[in-house]
């Protein structure tokens, strides 16, 4: 019985440490600035919030090609468009 108690404590400590590091790694996935360009134009996005594994950005677009709008640039760059600001 005595050998089970230290093992249990070490396993509990390892579990807590793993969960804490996983949470920190998940929060680090959001880049503060994402900028670049597509065939439709250039974009500059700044992180405004992150919630439940999602990163929310406020973006501006420049150098738009004829007939393109900012939504088209962002979709081409791989962003998903949100209808409103996040409520976390």
mmCIF file of C-alpha atoms in Angstrom:
data_model
loop_
_atom_site.group_PDB
_atom_site.id
_atom_site.type_symbol
_atom_site.label_atom_id
_atom_site.label_comp_id
_atom_site.label_asym_id
_atom_site.label_seq_id
_atom_site.Cartn_x
_atom_site.Cartn_y
_atom_site.Cartn_z
ATOM 1 C CA UNK A 1 0.000 0.000 0.000
ATOM 2 C CA UNK A 2 2.789 2.422 0.778
ATOM 3 C CA UNK A 3 4.156 2.214 -2.760
ATOM 4 C CA UNK A 4 0.780 3.096 -4.313
ATOM 5 C CA UNK A 5 0.498 6.460 -2.577
ATOM 6 C CA UNK A 6 3.691 7.989 -4.076
ATOM 7 C CA UNK A 7 2.810 6.580 -7.504
ATOM 8 C CA UNK A 8 -0.653 8.078 -7.299
ATOM 9 C CA UNK A 9 0.751 11.454 -6.281
ATOM 10 C CA UNK A 10 3.308 11.407 -9.104
ATOM 11 C CA UNK A 11 0.640 10.420 -11.625
ATOM 12 C CA UNK A 12 -1.635 13.223 -10.398
ATOM 13 C CA UNK A 13 1.179 15.747 -10.621
ATOM 14 C CA UNK A 14 2.056 14.571 -14.149
ATOM 15 C CA UNK A 15 -1.590 14.882 -15.208
ATOM 16 C CA UNK A 16 -1.890 18.417 -13.850
ATOM 17 C CA UNK A 17 1.384 19.429 -15.502
ATOM 18 C CA UNK A 18 0.292 17.943 -18.851
ATOM 19 C CA UNK A 19 -3.060 19.730 -18.766
ATOM 20 C CA UNK A 20 -1.415 23.036 -17.847
ATOM 21 C CA UNK A 21 1.132 22.806 -20.649
ATOM 22 C CA UNK A 22 -1.571 21.791 -23.156
ATOM 23 C CA UNK A 23 -3.640 24.842 -22.234
ATOM 24 C CA UNK A 24 -0.623 27.132 -22.658
ATOM 25 C CA UNK A 25 0.208 25.603 -26.039
ATOM 26 C CA UNK A 26 -3.388 25.993 -27.224
ATOM 27 C CA UNK A 27 -3.388 29.680 -26.308
ATOM 28 C CA UNK A 28 -0.088 30.234 -28.130
ATOM 29 C CA UNK A 29 -1.546 29.161 -31.484
ATOM 30 C CA UNK A 30 -2.936 32.620 -32.257
ATOM 31 C CA UNK A 31 -0.444 34.855 -34.026
ATOM 32 C CA UNK A 32 -0.785 38.486 -32.959
ATOM 33 C CA UNK A 33 -0.396 39.724 -36.548
ATOM 34 C CA UNK A 34 -1.136 37.950 -39.807
ATOM 35 C CA UNK A 35 -0.371 39.773 -43.015
ATOM 36 C CA UNK A 36 0.107 38.761 -46.598
ATOM 37 C CA UNK A 37 -1.410 38.836 -50.007
ATOM 38 C CA UNK A 38 -3.512 36.811 -52.409
ATOM 39 C CA UNK A 39 -4.324 37.181 -56.084
ATOM 40 C CA UNK A 40 -7.143 39.551 -55.048
ATOM 41 C CA UNK A 41 -5.115 41.933 -52.853
ATOM 42 C CA UNK A 42 -3.181 42.344 -49.607
ATOM 43 C CA UNK A 43 -4.423 41.922 -46.035
ATOM 44 C CA UNK A 44 -3.269 42.945 -42.553
ATOM 45 C CA UNK A 45 -5.022 41.246 -39.608
ATOM 46 C CA UNK A 46 -4.547 41.989 -35.883
ATOM 47 C CA UNK A 47 -5.603 39.607 -33.092
ATOM 48 C CA UNK A 48 -8.517 40.989 -31.066
ATOM 49 C CA UNK A 49 -9.452 37.889 -29.021
ATOM 50 C CA UNK A 50 -9.169 34.129 -28.732
ATOM 51 C CA UNK A 51 -11.873 31.917 -27.318
ATOM 52 C CA UNK A 52 -12.558 28.167 -27.270
ATOM 53 C CA UNK A 53 -9.715 27.401 -29.643
ATOM 54 C CA UNK A 54 -10.660 30.097 -32.162
ATOM 55 C CA UNK A 55 -8.606 33.185 -33.027
ATOM 56 C CA UNK A 56 -10.474 36.399 -33.865
ATOM 57 C CA UNK A 57 -8.863 39.117 -35.988
ATOM 58 C CA UNK A 58 -9.774 42.582 -37.212
ATOM 59 C CA UNK A 59 -8.527 42.917 -40.790
ATOM 60 C CA UNK A 60 -7.923 45.609 -43.362
ATOM 61 C CA UNK A 61 -7.269 45.077 -47.050
ATOM 62 C CA UNK A 62 -5.255 47.135 -49.518
ATOM 63 C CA UNK A 63 -4.261 46.964 -53.181
ATOM 64 C CA UNK A 64 -7.523 45.273 -54.141
ATOM 65 C CA UNK A 65 -7.737 44.055 -57.729
ATOM 66 C CA UNK A 66 -10.650 45.171 -59.880
ATOM 67 C CA UNK A 67 -13.890 43.513 -58.751
ATOM 68 C CA UNK A 68 -12.455 42.087 -55.515
ATOM 69 C CA UNK A 69 -13.490 42.996 -52.001
ATOM 70 C CA UNK A 70 -11.862 42.382 -48.614
ATOM 71 C CA UNK A 71 -14.027 39.313 -47.909
ATOM 72 C CA UNK A 72 -12.754 37.664 -51.081
ATOM 73 C CA UNK A 73 -9.136 38.384 -50.093
ATOM 74 C CA UNK A 74 -9.608 36.930 -46.603
ATOM 75 C CA UNK A 75 -11.427 33.789 -47.765
ATOM 76 C CA UNK A 76 -8.675 33.166 -50.325
ATOM 77 C CA UNK A 77 -6.108 33.555 -47.508
ATOM 78 C CA UNK A 78 -7.879 30.852 -45.457
ATOM 79 C CA UNK A 79 -9.820 32.929 -42.940
ATOM 80 C CA UNK A 80 -13.383 32.131 -41.870
ATOM 81 C CA UNK A 81 -15.576 35.204 -41.735
ATOM 82 C CA UNK A 82 -17.536 35.919 -38.534
ATOM 83 C CA UNK A 83 -20.750 37.916 -38.478
ATOM 84 C CA UNK A 84 -19.935 39.715 -35.210
ATOM 85 C CA UNK A 85 -17.231 40.163 -32.594
ATOM 86 C CA UNK A 86 -16.631 37.161 -30.313
ATOM 87 C CA UNK A 87 -18.475 36.750 -27.024
ATOM 88 C CA UNK A 88 -16.314 34.653 -24.749
#
